[in-house]
Coordinates of C-alpha atoms and ligand atoms in Angstrom, one line a residue:
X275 CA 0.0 0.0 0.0
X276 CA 2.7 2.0 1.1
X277 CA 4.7 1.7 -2.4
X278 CA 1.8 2.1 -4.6
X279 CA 1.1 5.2 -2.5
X280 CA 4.4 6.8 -2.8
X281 CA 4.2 5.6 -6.9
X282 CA 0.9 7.7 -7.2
X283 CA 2.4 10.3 -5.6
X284 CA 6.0 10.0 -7.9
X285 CA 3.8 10.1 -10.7
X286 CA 2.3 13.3 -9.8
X287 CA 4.8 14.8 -9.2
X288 CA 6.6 14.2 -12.3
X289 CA 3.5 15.4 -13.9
X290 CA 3.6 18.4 -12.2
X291 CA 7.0 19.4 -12.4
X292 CA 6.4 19.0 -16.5
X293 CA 3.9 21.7 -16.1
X294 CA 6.0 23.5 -14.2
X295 CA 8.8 23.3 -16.8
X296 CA 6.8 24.3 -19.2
X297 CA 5.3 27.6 -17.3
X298 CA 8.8 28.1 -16.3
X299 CA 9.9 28.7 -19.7
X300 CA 7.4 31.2 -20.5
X301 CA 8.6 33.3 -17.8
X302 CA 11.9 32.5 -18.7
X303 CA 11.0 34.5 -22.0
X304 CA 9.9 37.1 -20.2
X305 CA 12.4 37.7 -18.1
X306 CA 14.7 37.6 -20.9
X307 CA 13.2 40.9 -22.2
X308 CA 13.3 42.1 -18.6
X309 CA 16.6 44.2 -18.9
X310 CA 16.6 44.8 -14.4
X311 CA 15.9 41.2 -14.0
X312 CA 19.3 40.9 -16.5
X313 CA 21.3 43.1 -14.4
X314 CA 20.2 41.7 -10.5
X315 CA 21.1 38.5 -11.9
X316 CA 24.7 39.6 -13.0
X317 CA 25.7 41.1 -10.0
X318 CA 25.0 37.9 -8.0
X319 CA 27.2 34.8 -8.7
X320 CA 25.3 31.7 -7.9
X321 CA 27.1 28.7 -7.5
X322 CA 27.9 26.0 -9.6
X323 CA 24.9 23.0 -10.6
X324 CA 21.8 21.7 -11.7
X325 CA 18.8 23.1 -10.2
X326 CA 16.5 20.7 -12.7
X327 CA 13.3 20.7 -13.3
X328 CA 10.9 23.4 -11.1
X329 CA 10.0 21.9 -7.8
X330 CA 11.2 18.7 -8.0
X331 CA 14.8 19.7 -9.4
X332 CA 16.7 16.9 -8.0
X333 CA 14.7 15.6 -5.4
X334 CA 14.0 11.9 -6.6
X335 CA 17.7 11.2 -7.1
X336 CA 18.5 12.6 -3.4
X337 CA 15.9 10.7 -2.3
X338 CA 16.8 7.2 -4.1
X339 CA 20.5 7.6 -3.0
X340 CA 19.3 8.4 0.4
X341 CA 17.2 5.4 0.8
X342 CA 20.2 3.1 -0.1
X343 CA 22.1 5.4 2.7
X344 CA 24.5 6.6 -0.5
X345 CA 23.7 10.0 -0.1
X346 CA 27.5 10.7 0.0
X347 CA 28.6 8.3 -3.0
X348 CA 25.3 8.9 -5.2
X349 CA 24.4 12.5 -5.0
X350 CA 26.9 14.7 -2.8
X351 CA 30.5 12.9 -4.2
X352 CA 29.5 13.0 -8.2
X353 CA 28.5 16.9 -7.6
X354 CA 31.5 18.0 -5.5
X355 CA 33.5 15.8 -8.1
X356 CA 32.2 18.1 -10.9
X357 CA 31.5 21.5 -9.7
X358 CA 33.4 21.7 -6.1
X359 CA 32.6 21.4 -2.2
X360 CA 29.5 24.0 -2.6
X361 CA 27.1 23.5 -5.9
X362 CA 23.4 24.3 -5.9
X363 CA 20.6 22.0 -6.8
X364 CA 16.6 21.8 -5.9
X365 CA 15.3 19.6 -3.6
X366 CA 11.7 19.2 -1.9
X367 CA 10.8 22.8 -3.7
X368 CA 13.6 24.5 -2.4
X369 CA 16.5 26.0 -4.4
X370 CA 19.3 24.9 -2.0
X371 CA 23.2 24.4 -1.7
X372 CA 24.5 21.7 -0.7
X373 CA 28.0 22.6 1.5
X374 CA 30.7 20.1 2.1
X375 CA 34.0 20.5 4.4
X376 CA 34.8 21.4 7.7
X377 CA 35.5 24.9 6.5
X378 CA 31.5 25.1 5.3
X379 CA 30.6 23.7 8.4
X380 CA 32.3 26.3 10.7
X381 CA 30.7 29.0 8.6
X382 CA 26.9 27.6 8.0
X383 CA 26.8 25.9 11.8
X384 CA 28.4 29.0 13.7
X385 CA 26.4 31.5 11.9
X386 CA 23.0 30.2 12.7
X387 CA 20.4 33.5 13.4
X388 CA 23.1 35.8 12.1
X389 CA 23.0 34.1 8.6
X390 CA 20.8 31.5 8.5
X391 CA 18.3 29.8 10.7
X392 CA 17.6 25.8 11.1
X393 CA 15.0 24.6 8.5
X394 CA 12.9 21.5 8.6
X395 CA 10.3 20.2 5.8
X396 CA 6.8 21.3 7.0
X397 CA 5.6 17.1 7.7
X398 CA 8.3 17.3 9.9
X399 CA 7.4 21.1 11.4
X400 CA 3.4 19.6 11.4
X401 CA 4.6 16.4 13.2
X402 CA 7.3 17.6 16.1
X403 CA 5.3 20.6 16.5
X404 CA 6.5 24.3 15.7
X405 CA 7.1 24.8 19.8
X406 CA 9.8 22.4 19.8
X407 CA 13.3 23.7 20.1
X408 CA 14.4 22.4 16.1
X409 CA 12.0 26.2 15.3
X410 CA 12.8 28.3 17.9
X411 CA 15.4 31.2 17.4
X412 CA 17.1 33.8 20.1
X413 CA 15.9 34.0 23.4
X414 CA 13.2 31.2 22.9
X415 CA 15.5 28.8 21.8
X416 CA 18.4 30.0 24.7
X417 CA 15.7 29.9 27.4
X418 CA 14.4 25.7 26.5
X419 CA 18.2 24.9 26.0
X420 CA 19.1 25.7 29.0
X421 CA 15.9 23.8 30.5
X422 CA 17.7 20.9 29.1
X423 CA 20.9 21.6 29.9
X424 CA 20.3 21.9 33.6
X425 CA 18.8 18.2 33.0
X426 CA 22.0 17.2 31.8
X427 CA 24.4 19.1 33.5
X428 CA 27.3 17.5 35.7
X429 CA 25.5 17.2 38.5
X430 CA 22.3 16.4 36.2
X431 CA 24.6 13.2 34.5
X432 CA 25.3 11.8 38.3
X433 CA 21.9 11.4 39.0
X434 CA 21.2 9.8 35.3
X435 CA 24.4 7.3 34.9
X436 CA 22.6 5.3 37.5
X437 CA 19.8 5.1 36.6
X438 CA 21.0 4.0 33.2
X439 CA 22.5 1.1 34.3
X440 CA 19.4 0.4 35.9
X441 CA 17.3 0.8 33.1
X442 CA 19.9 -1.5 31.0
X443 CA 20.3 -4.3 33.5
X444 CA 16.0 -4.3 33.6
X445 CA 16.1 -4.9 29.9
X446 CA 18.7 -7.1 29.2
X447 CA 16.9 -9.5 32.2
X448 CA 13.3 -9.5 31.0
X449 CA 14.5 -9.0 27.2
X450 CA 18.2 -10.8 26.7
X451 CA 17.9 -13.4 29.7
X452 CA 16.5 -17.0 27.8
X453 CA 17.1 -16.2 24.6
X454 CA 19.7 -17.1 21.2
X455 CA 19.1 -14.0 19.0
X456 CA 17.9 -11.2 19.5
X457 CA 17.1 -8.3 17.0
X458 CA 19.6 -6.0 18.3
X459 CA 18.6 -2.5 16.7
X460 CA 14.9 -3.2 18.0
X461 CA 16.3 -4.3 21.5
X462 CA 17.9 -1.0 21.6
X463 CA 15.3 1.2 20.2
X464 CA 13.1 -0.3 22.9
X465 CA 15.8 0.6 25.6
X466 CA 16.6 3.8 24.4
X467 CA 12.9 5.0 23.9
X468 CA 12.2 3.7 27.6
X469 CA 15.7 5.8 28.9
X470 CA 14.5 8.8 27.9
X471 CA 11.0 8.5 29.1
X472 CA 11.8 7.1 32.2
X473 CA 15.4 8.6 33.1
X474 CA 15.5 12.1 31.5
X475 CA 11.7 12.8 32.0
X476 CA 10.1 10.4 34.6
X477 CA 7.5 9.5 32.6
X478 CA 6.7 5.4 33.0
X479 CA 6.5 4.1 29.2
X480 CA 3.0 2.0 28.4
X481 CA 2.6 -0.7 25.9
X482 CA 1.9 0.6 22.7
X483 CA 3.8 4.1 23.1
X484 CA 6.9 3.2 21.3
X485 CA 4.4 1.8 17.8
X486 CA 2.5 5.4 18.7
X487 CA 5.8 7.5 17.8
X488 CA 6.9 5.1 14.8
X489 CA 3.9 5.9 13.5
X490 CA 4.8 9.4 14.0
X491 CA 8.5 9.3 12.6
X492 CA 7.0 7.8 8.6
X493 CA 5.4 10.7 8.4
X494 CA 8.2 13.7 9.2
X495 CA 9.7 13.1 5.3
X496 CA 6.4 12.4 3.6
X497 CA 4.6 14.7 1.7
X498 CA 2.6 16.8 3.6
X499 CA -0.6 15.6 2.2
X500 CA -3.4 14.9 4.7
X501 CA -5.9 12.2 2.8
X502 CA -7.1 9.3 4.4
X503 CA -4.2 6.1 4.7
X504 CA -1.2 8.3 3.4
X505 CA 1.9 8.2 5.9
X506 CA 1.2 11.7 6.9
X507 CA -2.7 11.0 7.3
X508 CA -1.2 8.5 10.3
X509 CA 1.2 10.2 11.6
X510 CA -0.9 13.2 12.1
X511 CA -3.6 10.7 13.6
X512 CA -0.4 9.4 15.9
X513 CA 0.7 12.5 17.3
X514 CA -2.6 13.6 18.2
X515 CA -2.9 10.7 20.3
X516 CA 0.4 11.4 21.8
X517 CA -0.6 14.9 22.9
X518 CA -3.5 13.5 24.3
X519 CA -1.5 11.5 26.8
X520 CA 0.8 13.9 27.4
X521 CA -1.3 17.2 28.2
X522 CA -3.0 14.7 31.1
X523 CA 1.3 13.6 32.0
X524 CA 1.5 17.8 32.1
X525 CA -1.2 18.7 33.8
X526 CA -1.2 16.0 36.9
X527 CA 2.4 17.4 37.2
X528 CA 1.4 20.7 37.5
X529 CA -1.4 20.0 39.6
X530 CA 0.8 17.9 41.7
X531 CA 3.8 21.0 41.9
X532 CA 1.4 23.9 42.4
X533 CA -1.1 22.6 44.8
X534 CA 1.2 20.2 47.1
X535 CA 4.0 22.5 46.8
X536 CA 6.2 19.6 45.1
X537 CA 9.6 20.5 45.1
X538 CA 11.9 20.3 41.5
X539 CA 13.0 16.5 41.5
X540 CA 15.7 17.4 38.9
X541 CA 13.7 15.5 36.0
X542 CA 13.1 16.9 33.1
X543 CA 9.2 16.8 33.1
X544 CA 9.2 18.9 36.3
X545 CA 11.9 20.9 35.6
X546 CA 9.6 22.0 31.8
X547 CA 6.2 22.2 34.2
X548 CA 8.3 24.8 36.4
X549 CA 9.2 26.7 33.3
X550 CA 5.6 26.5 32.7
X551 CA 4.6 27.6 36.0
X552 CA 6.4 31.0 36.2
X553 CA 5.1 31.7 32.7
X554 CA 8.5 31.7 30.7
X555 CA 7.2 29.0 28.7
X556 CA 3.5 27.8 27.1
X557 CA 1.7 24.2 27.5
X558 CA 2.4 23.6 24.1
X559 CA 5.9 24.3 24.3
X560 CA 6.3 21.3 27.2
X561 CA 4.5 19.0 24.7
X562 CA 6.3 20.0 21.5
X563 CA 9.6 19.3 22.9
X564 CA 8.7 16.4 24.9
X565 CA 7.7 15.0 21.2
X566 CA 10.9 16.2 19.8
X567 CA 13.8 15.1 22.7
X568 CA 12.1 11.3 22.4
X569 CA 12.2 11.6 18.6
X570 CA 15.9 13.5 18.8
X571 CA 17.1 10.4 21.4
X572 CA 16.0 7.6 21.0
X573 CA 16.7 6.2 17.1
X574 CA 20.0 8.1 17.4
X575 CA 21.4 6.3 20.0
X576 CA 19.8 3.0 19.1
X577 CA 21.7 3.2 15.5
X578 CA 25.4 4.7 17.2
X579 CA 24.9 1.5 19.7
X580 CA 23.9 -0.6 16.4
X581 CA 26.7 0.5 14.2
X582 CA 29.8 0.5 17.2
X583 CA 28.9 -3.5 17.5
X584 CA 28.9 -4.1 13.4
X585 CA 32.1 -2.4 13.8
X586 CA 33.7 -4.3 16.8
X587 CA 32.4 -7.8 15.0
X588 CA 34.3 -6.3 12.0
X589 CA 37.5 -5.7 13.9
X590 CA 38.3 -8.8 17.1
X591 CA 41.4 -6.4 18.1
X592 CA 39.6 -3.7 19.0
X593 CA 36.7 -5.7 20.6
X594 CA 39.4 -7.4 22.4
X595 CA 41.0 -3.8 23.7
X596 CA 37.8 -2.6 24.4
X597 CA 36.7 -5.7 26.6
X598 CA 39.5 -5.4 28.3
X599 CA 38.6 -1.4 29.5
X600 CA 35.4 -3.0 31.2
X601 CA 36.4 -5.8 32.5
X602 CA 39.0 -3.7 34.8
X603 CA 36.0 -1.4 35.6
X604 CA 33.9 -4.3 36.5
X605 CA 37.1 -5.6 38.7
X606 CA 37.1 -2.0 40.4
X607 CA 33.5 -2.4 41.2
X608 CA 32.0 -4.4 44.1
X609 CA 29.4 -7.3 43.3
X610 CA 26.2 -5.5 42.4
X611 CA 27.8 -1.9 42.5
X612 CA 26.2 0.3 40.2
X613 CA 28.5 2.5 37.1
X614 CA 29.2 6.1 37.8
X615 CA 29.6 9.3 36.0
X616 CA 33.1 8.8 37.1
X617 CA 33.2 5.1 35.4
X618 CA 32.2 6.5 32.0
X619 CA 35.1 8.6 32.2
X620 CA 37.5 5.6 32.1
X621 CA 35.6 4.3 29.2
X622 CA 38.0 6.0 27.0
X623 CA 38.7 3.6 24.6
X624 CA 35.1 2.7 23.8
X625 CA 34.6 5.8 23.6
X626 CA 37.1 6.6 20.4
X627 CA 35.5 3.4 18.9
X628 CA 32.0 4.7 18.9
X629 CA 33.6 8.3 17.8
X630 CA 34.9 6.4 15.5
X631 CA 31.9 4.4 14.7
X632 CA 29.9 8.0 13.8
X633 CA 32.4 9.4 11.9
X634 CA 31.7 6.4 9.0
X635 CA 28.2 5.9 10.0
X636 CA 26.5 9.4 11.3
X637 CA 23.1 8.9 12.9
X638 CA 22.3 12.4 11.5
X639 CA 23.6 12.9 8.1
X640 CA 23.3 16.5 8.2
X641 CA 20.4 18.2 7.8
X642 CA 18.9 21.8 6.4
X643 CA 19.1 25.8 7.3
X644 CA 17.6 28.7 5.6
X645 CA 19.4 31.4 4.1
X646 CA 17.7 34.9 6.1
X647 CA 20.1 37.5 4.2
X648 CA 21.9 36.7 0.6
X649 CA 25.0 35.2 1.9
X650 CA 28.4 35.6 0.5
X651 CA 30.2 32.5 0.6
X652 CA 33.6 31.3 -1.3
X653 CA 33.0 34.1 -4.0
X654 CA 29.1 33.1 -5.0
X655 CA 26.0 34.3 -3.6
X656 CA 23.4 32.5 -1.6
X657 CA 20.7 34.2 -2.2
X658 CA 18.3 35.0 0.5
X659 CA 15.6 31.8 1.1
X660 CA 17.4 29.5 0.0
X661 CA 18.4 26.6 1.8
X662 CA 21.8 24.7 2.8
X663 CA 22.8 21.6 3.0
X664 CA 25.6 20.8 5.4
X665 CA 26.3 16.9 5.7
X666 CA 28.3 15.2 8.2
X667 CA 30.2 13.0 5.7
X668 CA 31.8 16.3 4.0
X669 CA 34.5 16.5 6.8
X670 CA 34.2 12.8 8.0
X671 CA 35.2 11.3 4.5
X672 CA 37.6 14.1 3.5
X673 CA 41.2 12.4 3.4
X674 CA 42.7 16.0 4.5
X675 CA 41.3 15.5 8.0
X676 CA 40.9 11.5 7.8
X677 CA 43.7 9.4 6.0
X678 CA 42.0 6.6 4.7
X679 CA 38.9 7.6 5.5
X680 CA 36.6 5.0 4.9
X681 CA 39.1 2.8 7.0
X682 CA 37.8 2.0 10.7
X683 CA 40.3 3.5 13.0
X684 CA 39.4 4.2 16.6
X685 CA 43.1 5.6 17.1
X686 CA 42.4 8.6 15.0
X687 CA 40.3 9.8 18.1
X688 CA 43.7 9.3 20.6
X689 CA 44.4 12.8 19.8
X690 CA 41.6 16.0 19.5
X691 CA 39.9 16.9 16.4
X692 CA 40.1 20.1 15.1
X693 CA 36.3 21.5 15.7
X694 CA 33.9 21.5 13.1
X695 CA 35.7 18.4 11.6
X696 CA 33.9 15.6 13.6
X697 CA 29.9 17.0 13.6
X698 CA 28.0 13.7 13.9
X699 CA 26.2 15.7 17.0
X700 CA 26.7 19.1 14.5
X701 CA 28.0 22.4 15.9
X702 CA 27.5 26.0 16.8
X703 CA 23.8 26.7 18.8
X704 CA 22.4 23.9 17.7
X705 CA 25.4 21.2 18.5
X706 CA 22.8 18.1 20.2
X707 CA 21.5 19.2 23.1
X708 CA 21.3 15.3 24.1
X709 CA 24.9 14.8 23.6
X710 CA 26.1 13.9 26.9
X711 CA 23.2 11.3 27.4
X712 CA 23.5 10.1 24.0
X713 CA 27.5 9.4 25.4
X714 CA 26.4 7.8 28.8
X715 CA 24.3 5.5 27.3
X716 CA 26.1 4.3 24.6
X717 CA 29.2 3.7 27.1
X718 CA 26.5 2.0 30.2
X719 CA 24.7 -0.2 27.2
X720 CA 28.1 -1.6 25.9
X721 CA 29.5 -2.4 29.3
X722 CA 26.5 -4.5 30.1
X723 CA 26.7 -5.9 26.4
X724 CA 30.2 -7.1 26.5
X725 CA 30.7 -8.2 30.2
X726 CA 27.7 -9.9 30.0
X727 CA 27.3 -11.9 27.0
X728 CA 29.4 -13.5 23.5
X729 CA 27.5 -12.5 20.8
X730 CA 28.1 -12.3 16.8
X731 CA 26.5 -10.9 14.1
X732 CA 24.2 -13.3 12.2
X733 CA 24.2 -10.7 9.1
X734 CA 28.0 -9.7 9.4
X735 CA 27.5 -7.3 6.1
X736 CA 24.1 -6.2 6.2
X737 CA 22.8 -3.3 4.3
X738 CA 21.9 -0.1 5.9
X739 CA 18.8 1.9 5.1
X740 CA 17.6 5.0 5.7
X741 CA 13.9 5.7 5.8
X742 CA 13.8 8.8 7.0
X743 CA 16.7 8.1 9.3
X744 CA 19.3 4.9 9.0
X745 CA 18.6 1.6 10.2
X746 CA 19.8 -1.9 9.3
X747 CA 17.9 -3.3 7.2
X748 CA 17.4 -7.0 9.0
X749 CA 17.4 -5.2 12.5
X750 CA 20.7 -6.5 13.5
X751 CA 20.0 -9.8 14.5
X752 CA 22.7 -11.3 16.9
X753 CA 23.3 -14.0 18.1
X754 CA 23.9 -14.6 22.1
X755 CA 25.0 -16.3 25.0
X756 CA 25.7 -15.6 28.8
X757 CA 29.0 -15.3 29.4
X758 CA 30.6 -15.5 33.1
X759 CA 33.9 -13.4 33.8
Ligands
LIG956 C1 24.0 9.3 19.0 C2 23.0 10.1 19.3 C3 22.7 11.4 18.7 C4 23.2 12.0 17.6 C5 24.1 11.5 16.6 C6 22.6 13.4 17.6 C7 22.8 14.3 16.6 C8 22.3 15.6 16.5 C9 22.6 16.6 15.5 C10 23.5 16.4 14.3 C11 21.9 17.7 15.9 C12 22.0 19.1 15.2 C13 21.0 19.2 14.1 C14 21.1 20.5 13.3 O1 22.2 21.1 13.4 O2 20.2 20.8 12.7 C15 21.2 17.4 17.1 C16 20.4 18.3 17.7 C17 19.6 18.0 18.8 N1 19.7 16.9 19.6 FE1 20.8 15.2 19.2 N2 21.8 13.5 18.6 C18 21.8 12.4 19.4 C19 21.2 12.1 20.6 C20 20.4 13.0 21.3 C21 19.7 12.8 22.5 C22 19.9 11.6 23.4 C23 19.0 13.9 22.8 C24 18.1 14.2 23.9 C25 18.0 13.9 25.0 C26 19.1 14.8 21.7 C27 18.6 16.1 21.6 C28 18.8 17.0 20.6 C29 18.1 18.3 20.5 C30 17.1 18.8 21.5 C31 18.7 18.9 19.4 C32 18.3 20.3 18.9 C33 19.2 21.4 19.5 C34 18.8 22.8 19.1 O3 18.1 23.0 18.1 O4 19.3 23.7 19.8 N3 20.0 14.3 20.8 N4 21.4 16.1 17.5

């Protein structure tokens, strides 16, 4: 249903963007007679590339390399190959340029509000909600980050490491415990979606609210087109059930801090409701980026865990290295003593394999901003509206920063990156916001992973998707067994 659905909709589009083409060109004769028009467009050098056909431009070939997660090797690598590390093209509508290069991403990333601004597809504006951080700017957007960041802070991370391990030891006994395989990028998706419910908000998960936001996520890249059975049709029909829930979450909480006096317990939730309370922030503002930090944390970290293990089955030295760092944390521990903040930060070498890890396999590959004055960039013009494309594998795959850089090398990360060079969690005011919990629980999960049990890969080279963001395509299955150290 699905295909047919998105065939009807290639076709019409294809249709559409004739007509387009063709009224295009009649206003391309007029313009030619339009001697301003002629001048404006002198002045401004626009860079190199195809902006194709109107509206669709290139969108179906961005959108076929994406799906077979060859975004870099299809579309950005045969563009940069021909016209240089910034080139213009049209996708989704939009005349944008697509930048490549840590250079590009110092300039685009560091500049956001002054230059440009963060810009999401309307689905996904629709879906997340325009409250959530992703499409706030200024004050707004300083005011919820540092909401978060309190969340997360130093102190905030003592409290959560914890409580990780807690959540991870729960799931591997009622999920891992019994069993020979286990689909490991479900298993973690489950974990993950649960961590940030339960940890970061205090919100207990019920059965059926992980399917509820799946729903949700096939809708953020779909056309925006609301008739009955289309993806967005059900992910509009999913988040309106999520808000549902939520709003009661949200007001129970406030009932609970303003009438008992219930002091701040550090969560999230409460620390969003107290926001709420003093009036620096609206209802829908809780509930938009409630939506958004479960979207933002939990397939993220679910695919970094995913892609770290592919790459330790890949390379027995480094899993051996690595097994090694936790086994002498687990030696330092007493039976049944819970992981610290402190234990993570001896988790160095896993750490520089799952750095390591992102660089070749980004979570995010990049994503979009808008253009709010013409920008001057490299000697073209960007002209105002437009968007721009930074992607993570620009600087990741670029031999000048990485030799050999589609080799796996967790030893690159023994010494600092340059910034703007390694931007899987991106850079400037809108660097993650989940970063340091992303971190922890990557580090907690793969302790528990490796001390625990043998496992290998029952798909050792299987494909990776992307729909809208990357996944395996089997779901990892692995095979396990308890192991006793
Ligand atoms: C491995 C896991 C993760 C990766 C690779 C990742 C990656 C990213 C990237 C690339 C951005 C910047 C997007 C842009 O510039 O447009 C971002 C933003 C963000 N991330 Fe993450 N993220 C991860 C986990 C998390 C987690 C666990 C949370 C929340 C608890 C989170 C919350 C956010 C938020 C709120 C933003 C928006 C920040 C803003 O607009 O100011 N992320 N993330």
């Amino acid at each position: 249903m699905a295909l047919e659905m998105n065939f009807f909709l290639s076709i019409l589009l294809s249709l559409l963007s004739i007509l387009l083409y063709f009224i295009s060109l009649i206003h391309k004769n007029k313009n030619n007679n339009n001697n301003n028009n002629k001048n404006r467009s002198k002045k401004k050098k626009l860079p190199p590339g195809d902006l194709g056909l109107p509206w669709i431009g290139e969108t179906l070939e961005f959108y076929r390399a994406q799906r077979n997660n060859r975004i870099f090797e299809e579309f950005v690598q045969p563009r940069t190959t021909k016209h240089g590390t910034i080139f213009k093209t049209r996708l989704i509508g939009s005349p944008t340029v697509v930048v490549s290069g840590a250079a590009a991403n110092r300039f685009f990333l560091s500049n956001e509000f002054k230059l440009v601004v963060s810009s999401w597809p309307s689905a996904s504006v629709q879906l997340m909600g325009k409250n959530s951080i992703m499409e706030k700017q200024g004050d707004h957007h300083r005011c919820i980050r540092a909401v978060i960041a309190a969340s997360l802070s130093c102190s905030g991370l003592e409290t959560l490491v914890p409580k990780i391990c807690n959540s991870v030891e729960v799931h591997l006994n009622t999920h891992w415990q019994g069993q020979e395989t286990i689909g490991l990028f479900r298993s973690t998706k489950v974990l993950t979606f649960s961590i940030v419910f339960e940890c970061l908000f205090g919100i207990k998960v019920e059965p059926g609210m992980l399917e509820m936001f799946e729903r949700v996520l096939e809708g953020v890249f779909a056309p925006p087109v609301e008739f009955p059975g289309s993806k967005f049709w059900r992910a509009k029909k999913a988040r309106m059930e999520i808000e549902r829930m939520l709003v009661n979450i949200v007001r129970n909480k406030r009932k609970e801090m303003e009438m008992e006096g219930e002091e701040e317990d550090g969560m999230l939730l409460s620390r969003l409701v107290a926001s709420l309370i003093r009036g620096e922030i609206k209802e829908e503002e809780v509930l938009d980026n409630i939506v958004l930090l479960v979207f933002a944390a939990h397939d993220t970290t679910s695919f970094a865990i995913a892609m770290v293990c592919r790459m330790l089955a890949h390379h027995p030295n480094c899993y051996e290295r690595l097994l090694q760092e936790h086994i002498e944390i687990m030696d330092s521990k007493k039976q049944g003593e819970t992981l610290t903040l402190e234990d993570t930060h001896k988790m160095k070498y896993t750490w520089q394999v799952a750095r390591e890890s992102m660089r070749l396999f980004p979570p995010i590959f990049g994503s979009f901003r808008k253009a709010i004055v013409d920008i001057e960039y490299e000697g073209f013009t960007i002209p105002k509206g437009w968007k721009i494309l930074w992607t993570t594998y620009g600087s990741h795959y670029d031999p000048q920063n990485f030799s050999d850089p589609l080799s796996f090398d967790p030893s690159r990360f023994e010494e600092p990156v340059p910034p703007y060079v390694f931007v899987p969690f991106g850079g400037g005011p809108r660097i993650c916001a989940g970063y340091q919990l992303a971190k922890s629980n990557i580090l907690v999960f793969l302790h528990f992973m490796v001390t625990r049990y043998n496992w290998s890969l029952v798909h050792p080279d299987e494909p990776i998707t992307i729909d809208p963001l990357p996944f395996p395509y089997h779901g990892m299955p692995i095979k396990i067994a308890p192991k006793f150290l």
